[in-house]
PDB file of C-alpha atoms in Angstrom:
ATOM      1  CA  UNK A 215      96.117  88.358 156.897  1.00  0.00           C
ATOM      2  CA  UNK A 216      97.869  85.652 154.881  1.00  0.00           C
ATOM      3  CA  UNK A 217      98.866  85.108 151.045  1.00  0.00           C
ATOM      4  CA  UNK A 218      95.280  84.981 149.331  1.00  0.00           C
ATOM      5  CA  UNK A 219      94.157  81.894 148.184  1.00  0.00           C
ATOM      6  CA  UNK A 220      93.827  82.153 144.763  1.00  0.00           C
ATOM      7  CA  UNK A 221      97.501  83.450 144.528  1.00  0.00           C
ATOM      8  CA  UNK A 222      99.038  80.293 146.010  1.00  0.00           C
ATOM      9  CA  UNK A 223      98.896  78.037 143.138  1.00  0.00           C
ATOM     10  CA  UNK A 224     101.290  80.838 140.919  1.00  0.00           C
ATOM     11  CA  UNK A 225     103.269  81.304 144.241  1.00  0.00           C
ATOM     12  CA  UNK A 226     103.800  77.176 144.041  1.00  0.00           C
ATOM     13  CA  UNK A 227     104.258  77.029 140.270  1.00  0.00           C
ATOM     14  CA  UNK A 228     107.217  79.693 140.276  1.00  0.00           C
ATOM     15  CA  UNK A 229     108.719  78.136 143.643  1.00  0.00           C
ATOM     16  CA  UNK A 230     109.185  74.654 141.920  1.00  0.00           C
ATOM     17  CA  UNK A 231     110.538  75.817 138.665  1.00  0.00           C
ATOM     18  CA  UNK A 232     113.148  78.911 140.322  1.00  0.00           C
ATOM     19  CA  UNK A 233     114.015  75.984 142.217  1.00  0.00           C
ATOM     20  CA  UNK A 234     114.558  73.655 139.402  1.00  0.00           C
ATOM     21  CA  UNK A 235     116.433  76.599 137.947  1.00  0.00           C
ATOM     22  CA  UNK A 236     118.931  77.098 140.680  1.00  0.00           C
ATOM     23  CA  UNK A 237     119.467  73.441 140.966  1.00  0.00           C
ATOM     24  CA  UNK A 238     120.242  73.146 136.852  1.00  0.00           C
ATOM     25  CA  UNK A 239     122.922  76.069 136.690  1.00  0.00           C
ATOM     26  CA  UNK A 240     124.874  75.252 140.193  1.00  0.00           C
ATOM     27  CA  UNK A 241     126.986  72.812 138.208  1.00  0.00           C
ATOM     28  CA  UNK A 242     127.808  74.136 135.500  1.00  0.00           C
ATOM     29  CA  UNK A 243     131.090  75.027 134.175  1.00  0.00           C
ATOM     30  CA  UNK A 244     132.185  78.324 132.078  1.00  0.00           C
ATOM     31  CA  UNK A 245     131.305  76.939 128.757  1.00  0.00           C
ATOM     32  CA  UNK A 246     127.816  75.520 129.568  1.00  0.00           C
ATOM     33  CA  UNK A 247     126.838  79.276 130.509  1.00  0.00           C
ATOM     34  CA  UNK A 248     128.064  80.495 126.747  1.00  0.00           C
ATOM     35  CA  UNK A 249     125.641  77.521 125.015  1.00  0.00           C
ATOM     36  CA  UNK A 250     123.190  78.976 122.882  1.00  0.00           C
ATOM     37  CA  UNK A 251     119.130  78.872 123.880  1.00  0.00           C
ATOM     38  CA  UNK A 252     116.238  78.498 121.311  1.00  0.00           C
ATOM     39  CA  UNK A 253     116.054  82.357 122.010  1.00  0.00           C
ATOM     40  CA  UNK A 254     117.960  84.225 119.228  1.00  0.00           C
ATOM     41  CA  UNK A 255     121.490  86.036 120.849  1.00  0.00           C
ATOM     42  CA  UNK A 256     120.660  84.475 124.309  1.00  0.00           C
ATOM     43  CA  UNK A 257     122.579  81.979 126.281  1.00  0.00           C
ATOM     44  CA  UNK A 258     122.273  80.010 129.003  1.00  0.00           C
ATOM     45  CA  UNK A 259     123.712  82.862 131.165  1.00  0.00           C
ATOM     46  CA  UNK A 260     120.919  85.265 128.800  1.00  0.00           C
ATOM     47  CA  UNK A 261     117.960  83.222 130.137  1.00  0.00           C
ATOM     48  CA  UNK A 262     119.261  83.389 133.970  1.00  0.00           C
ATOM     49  CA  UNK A 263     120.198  87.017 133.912  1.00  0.00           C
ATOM     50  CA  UNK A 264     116.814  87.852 132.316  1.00  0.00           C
ATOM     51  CA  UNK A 265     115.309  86.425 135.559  1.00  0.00           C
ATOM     52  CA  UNK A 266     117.183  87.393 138.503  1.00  0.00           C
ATOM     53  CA  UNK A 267     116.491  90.787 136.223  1.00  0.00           C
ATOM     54  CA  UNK A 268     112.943  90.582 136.087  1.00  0.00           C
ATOM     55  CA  UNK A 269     112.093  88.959 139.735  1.00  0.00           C
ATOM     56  CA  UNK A 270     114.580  91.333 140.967  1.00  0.00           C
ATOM     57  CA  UNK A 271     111.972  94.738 139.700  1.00  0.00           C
ATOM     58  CA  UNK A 272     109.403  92.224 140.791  1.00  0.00           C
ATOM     59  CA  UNK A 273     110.826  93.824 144.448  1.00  0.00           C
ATOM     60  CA  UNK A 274     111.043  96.732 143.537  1.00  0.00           C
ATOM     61  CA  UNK A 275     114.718  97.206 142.743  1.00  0.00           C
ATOM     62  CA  UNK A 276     115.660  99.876 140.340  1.00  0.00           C
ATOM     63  CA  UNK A 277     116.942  98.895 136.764  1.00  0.00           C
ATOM     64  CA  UNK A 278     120.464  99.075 136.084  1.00  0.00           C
ATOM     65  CA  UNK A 279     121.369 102.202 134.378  1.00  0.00           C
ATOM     66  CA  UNK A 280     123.419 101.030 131.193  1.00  0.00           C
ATOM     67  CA  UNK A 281     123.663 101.380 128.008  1.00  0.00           C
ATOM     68  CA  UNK A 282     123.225  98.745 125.608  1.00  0.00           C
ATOM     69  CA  UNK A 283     125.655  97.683 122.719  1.00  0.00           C
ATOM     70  CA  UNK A 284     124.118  98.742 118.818  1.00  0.00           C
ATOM     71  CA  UNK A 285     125.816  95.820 117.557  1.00  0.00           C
ATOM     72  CA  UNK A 286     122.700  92.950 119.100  1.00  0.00           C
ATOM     73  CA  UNK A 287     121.038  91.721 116.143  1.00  0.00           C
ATOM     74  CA  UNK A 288     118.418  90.433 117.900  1.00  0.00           C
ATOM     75  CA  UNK A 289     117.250  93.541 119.110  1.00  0.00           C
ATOM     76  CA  UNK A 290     114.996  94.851 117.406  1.00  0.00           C
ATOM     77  CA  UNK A 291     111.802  96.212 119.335  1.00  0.00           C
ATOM     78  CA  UNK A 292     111.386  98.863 122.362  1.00  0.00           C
ATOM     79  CA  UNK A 293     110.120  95.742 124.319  1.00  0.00           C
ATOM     80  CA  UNK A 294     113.194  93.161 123.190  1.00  0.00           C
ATOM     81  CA  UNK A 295     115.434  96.558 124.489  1.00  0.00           C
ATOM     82  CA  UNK A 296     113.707  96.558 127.826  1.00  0.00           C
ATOM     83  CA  UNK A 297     114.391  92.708 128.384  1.00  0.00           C
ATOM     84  CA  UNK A 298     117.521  93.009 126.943  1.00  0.00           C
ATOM     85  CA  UNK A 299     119.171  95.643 129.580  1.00  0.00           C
ATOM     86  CA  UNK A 300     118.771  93.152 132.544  1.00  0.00           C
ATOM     87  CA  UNK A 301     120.741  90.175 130.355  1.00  0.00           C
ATOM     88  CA  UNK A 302     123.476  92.386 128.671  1.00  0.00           C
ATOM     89  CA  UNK A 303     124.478  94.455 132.122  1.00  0.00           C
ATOM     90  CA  UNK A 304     125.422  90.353 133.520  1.00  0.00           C
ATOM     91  CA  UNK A 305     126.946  89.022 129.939  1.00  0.00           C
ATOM     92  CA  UNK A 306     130.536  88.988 131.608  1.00  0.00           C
ATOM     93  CA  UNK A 307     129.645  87.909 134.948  1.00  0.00           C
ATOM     94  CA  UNK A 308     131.535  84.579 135.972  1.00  0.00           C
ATOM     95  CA  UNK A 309     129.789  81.115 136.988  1.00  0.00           C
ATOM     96  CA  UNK A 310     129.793  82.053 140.542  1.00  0.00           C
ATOM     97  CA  UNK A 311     128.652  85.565 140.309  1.00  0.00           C
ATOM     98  CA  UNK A 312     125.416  84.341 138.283  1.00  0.00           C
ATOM     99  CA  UNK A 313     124.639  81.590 140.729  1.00  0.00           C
ATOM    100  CA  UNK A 314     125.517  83.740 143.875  1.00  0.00           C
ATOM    101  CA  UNK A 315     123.107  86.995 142.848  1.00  0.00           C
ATOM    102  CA  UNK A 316     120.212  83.957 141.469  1.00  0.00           C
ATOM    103  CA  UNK A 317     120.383  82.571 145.227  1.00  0.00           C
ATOM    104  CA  UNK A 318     120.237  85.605 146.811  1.00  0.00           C
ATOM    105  CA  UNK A 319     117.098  86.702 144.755  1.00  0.00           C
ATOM    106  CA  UNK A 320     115.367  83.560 144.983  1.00  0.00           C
ATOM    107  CA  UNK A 321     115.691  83.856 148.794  1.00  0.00           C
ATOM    108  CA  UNK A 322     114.690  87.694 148.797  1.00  0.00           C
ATOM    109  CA  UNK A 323     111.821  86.649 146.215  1.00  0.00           C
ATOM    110  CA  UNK A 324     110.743  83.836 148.291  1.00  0.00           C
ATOM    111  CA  UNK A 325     110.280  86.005 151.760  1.00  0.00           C
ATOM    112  CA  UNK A 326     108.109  88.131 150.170  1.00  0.00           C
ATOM    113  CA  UNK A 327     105.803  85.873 148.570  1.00  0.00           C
ATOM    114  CA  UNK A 328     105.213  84.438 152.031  1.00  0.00           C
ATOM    115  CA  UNK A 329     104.450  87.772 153.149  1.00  0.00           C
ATOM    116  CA  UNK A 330     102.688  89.130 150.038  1.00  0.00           C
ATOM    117  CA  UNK A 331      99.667  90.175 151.863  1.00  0.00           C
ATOM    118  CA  UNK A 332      97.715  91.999 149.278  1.00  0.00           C
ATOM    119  CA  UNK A 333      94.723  91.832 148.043  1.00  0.00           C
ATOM    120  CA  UNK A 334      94.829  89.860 144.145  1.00  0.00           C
ATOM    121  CA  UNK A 335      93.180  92.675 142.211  1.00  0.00           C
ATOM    122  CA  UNK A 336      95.568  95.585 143.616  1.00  0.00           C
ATOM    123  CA  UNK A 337      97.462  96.848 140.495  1.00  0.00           C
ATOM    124  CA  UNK A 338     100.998  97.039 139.978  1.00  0.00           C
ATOM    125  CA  UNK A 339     103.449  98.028 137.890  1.00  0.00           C
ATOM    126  CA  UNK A 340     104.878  94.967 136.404  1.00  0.00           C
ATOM    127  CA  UNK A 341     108.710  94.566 134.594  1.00  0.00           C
ATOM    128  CA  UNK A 342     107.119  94.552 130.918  1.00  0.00           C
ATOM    129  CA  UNK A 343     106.129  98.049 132.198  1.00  0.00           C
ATOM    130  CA  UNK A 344     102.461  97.424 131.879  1.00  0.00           C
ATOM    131  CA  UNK A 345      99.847  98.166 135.115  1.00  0.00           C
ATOM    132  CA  UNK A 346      98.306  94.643 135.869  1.00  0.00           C
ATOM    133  CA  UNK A 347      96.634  93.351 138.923  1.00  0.00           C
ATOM    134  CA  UNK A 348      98.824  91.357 141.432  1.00  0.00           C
ATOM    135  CA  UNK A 349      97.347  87.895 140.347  1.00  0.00           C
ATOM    136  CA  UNK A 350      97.873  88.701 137.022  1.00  0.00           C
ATOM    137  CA  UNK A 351     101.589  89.593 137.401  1.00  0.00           C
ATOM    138  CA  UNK A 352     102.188  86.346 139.914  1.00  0.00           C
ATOM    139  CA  UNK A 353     100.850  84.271 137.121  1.00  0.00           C
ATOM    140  CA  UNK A 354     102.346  85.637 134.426  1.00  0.00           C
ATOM    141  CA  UNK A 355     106.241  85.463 136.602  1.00  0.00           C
ATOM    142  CA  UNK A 356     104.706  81.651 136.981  1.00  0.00           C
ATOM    143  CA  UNK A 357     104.578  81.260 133.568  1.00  0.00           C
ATOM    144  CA  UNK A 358     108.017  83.045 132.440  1.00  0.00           C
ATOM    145  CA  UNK A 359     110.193  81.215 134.766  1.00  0.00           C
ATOM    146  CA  UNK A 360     109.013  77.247 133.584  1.00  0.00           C
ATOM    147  CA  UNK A 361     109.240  78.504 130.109  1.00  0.00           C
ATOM    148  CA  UNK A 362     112.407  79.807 130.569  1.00  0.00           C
ATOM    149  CA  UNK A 363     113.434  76.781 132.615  1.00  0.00           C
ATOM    150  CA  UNK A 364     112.302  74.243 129.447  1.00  0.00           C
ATOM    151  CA  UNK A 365     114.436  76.603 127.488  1.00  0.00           C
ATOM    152  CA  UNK A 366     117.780  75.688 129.854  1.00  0.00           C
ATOM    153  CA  UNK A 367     116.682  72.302 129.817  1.00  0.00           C
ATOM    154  CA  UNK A 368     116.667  72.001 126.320  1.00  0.00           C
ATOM    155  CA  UNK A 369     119.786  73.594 125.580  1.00  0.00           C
ATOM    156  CA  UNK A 370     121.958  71.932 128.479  1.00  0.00           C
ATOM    157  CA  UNK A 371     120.594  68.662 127.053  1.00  0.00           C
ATOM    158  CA  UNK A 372     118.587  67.806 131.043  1.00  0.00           C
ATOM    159  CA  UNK A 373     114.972  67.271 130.057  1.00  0.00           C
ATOM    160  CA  UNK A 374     112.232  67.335 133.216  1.00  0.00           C
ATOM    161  CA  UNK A 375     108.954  68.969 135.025  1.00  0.00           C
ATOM    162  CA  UNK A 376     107.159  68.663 131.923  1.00  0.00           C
ATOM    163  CA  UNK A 377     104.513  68.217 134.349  1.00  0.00           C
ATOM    164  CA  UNK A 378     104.926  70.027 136.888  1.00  0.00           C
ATOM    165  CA  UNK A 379     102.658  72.463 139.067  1.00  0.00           C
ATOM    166  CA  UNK A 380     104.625  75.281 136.255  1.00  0.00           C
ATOM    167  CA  UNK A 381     103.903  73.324 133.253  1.00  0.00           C
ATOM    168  CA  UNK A 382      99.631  72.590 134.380  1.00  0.00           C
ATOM    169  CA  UNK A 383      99.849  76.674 135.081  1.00  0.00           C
ATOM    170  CA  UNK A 384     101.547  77.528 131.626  1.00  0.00           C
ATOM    171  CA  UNK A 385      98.929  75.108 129.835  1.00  0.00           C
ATOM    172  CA  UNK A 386      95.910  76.756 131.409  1.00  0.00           C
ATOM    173  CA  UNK A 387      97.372  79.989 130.454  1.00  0.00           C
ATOM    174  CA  UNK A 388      98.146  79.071 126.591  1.00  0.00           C
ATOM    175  CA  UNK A 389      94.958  77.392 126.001  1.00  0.00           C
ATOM    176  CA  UNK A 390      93.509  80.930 126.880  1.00  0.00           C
ATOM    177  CA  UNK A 391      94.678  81.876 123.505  1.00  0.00           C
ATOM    178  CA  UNK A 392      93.612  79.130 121.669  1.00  0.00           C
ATOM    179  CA  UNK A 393      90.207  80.777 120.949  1.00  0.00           C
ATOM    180  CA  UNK A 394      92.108  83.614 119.041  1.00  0.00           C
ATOM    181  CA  UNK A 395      93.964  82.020 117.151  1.00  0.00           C
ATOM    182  CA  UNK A 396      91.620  79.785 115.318  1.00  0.00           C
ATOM    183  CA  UNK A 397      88.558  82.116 115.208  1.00  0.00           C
ATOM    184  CA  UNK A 398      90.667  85.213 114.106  1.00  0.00           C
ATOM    185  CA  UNK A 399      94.325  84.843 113.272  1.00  0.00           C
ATOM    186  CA  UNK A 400      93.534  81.820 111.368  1.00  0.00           C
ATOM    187  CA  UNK A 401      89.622  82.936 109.993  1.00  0.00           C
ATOM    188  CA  UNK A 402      88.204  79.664 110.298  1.00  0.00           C
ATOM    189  CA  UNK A 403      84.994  79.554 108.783  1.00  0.00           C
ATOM    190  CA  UNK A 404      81.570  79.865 110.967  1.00  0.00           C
ATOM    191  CA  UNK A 405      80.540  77.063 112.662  1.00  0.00           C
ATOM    192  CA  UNK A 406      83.275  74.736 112.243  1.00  0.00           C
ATOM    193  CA  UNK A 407      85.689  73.089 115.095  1.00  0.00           C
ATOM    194  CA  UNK A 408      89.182  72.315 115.766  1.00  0.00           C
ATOM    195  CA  UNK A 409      90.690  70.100 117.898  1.00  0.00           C
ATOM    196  CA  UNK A 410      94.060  70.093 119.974  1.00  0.00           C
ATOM    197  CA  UNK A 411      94.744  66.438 120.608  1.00  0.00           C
ATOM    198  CA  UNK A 412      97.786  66.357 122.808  1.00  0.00           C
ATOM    199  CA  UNK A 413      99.433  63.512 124.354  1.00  0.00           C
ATOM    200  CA  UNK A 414     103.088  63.144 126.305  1.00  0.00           C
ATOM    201  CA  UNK A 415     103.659  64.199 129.955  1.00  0.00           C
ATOM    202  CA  UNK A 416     100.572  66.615 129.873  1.00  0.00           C
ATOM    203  CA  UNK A 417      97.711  64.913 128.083  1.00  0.00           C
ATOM    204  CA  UNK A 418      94.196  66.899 127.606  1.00  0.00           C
ATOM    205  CA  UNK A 419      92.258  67.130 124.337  1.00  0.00           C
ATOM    206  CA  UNK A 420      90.358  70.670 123.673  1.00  0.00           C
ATOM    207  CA  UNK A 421      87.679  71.731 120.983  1.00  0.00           C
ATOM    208  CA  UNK A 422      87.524  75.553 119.891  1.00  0.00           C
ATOM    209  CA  UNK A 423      84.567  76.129 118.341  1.00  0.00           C
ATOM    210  CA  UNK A 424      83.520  78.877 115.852  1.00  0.00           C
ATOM    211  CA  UNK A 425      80.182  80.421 116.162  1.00  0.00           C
ATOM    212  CA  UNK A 426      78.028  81.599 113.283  1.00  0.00           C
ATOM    213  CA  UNK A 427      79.435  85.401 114.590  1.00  0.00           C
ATOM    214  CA  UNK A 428      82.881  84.029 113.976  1.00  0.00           C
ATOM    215  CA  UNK A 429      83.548  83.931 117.843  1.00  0.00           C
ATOM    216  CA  UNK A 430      85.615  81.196 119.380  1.00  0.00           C
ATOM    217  CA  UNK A 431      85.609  79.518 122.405  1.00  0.00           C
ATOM    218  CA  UNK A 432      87.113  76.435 123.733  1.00  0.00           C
ATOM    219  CA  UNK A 433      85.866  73.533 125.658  1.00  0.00           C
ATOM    220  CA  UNK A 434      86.672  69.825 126.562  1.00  0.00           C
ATOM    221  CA  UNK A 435      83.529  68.064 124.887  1.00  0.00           C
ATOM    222  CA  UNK A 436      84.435  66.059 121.891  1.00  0.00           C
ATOM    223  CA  UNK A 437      83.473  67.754 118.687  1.00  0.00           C
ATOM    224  CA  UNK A 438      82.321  65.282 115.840  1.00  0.00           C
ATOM    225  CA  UNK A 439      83.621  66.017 112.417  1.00  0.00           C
ATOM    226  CA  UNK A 440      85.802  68.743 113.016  1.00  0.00           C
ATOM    227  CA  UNK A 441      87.077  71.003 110.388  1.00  0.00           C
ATOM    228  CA  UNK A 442      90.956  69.795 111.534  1.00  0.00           C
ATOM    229  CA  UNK A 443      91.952  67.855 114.399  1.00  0.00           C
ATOM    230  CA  UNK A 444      96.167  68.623 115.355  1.00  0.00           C
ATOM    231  CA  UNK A 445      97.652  65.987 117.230  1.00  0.00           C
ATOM    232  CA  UNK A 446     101.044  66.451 118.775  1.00  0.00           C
ATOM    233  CA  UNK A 447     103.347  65.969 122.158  1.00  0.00           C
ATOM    234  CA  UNK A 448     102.838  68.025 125.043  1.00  0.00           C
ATOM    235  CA  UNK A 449     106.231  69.436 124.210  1.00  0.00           C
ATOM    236  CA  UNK A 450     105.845  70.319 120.809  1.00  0.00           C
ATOM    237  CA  UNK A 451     102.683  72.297 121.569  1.00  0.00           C
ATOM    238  CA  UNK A 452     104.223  74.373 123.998  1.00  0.00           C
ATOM    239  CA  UNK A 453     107.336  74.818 122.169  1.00  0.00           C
ATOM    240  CA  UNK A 454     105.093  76.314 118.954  1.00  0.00           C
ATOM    241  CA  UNK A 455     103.090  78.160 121.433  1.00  0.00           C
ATOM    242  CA  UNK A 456     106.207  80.328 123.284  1.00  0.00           C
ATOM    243  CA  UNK A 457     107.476  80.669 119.673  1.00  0.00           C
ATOM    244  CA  UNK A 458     110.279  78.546 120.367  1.00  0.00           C
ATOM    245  CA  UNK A 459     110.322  76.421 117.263  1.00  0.00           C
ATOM    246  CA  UNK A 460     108.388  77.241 113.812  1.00  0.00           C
ATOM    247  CA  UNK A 461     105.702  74.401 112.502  1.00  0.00           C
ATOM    248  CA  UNK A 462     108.398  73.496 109.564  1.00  0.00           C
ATOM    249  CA  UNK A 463     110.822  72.096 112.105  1.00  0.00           C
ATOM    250  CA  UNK A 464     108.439  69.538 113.760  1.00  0.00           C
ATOM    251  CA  UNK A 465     106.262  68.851 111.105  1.00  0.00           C
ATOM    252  CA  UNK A 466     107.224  65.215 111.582  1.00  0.00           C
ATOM    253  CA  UNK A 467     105.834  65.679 115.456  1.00  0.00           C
ATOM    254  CA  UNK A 468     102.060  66.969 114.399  1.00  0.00           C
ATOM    255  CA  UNK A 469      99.327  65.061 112.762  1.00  0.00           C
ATOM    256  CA  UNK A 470      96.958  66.826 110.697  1.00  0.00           C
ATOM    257  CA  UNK A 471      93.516  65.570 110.009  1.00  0.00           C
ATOM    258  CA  UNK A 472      91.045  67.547 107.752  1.00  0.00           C
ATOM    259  CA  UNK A 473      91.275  70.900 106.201  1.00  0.00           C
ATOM    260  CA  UNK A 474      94.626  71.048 105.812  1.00  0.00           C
ATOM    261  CA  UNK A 475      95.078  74.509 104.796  1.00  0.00           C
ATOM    262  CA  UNK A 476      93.315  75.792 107.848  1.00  0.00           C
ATOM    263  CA  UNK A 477      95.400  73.480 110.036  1.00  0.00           C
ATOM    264  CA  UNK A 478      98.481  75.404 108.459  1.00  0.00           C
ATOM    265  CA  UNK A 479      96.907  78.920 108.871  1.00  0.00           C
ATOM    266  CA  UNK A 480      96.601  77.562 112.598  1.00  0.00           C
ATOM    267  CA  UNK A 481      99.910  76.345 113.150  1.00  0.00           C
ATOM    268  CA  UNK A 482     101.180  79.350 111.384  1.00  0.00           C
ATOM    269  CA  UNK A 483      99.455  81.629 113.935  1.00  0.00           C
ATOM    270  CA  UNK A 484     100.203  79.243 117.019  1.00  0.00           C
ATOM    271  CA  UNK A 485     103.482  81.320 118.587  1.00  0.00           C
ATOM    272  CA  UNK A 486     101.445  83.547 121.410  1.00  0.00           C
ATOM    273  CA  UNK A 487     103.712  84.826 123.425  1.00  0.00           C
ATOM    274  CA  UNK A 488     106.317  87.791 122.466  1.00  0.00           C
TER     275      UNK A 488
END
């Protein structure tokens, strides 16, 4: 028996962007590790320890036992404590150390993937600490890494893969929750519409529609006379959608046509992951 099918395109998507990932950090010098990320107390080293961390329980290797500083301002949360204890056990590893442990995990990573035998629905315990089925968790590591490897890219100033096999999975995955977020974080009326218009290295154009229940759902047919149509970059959508950026700062970057109070209670609501 072989890797299942359906699990190959999250095994792909998290190949290319670990990849990526190793290739961006190799060069770098001392300071470029300390730059600061769009994530709030996490640097460039933050973002890489927080995935050799992860991928590294992802094998089943126990956490670190440490204990964390009461001085990180960013913690706040039982979950942002969890993440943080695989980042702040590396903080004062070198250049070298980080990229030496990140190779040796990718390689450890990528042997079993090839060998992950499995069947998808067999749950596991995943990092987050949650018990979720293996496609789920494959998907979800898929996800995390190109996120994570936008957020280097923007903060070391190298922008790419903005369409890569990583950035079609994280699309799929955040349009998902688009549904949601109009119907019921953002209580647009009954049997209205809105419409993502995006454009950039990712184009597609999606229509949530509200049922007279108040139910969304979320198709590709064009809607006429929508409530609000939101037209943006493929980067600023996904950039509100990880929570990276808050709809003030790239209000210049999204077009609002219609009801634009509901657009706001939309864009305000937009940030799905955690």
């Amino acid at each position: 028996m072989t890797v299942h099918p359906s699990l190959q395109p999250s095994i792909d998507a998290w190949t290319h962007s670990i990849e990526a990932i190793s290739e961006l950090v190799k060069p770098l010098v001392e300071g470029e590790w300390n730059r600061a990320t769009d994530l709030p107390g996490w640097s460039v080293r933050d973002i890489v320890s927080h995935i050799i961390g992860l991928e590294s329980e992802m094998l089943g290797d126990p956490r670190p036992i440490h204990s964390l500083p009461r001085d990180l301002y960013h913690v706040r949360t039982e979950f942002a404590r969890r993440m943080e204890l695989q980042v702040d056990v590396r903080r004062h590893h070198t250049g070298p150390e980080m990229t030496a442990e990140l190779e040796y995990m990718v390689i450890r990573r990528a042997r079993s993937l090839r060998n992950e035998t499995r069947d998808p629905e067999t749950v596991l315990r995943t990092p987050l600490g949650e018990d979720r089925t293996l496609a789920y968790a494959l998907r979800q590591r898929a996800f995390d890494v190109w996120v994570h490897e936008q957020d280097l890219r923007h903060a070391l100033n190298l922008p790419g893969n903005l369409d890569s096999p990583g950035a079609q999975l994280t699309r799929d995955l955040l349009l998902l929750a688009l549904p949601k977020v109009v119907a019921k974080d953002a209580g647009a009326p009954a049997d209205s519409a809105v419409v993502f218009d995006v454009g950039g290295a990712l184009e597609f154009m999606r229509t949530v529609r509200v049922d007279a229940q108040g139910n969304g759902t979320i198709d590709e047919s064009v809607s006429l006379g929508p409530a609000v149509t939101l037209s943006m970059d493929w980067e600023t959508f996904f950039r509100l959608a990880c929570g990276r950026v808050r709809p003030a700062a790239v209000a210049d970057q999204v077009k609002i046509d219609g009801d634009r109070p509901l657009a706001d209670a939309v864009l305000e609501h937009f940030a799905v992951t955690p």
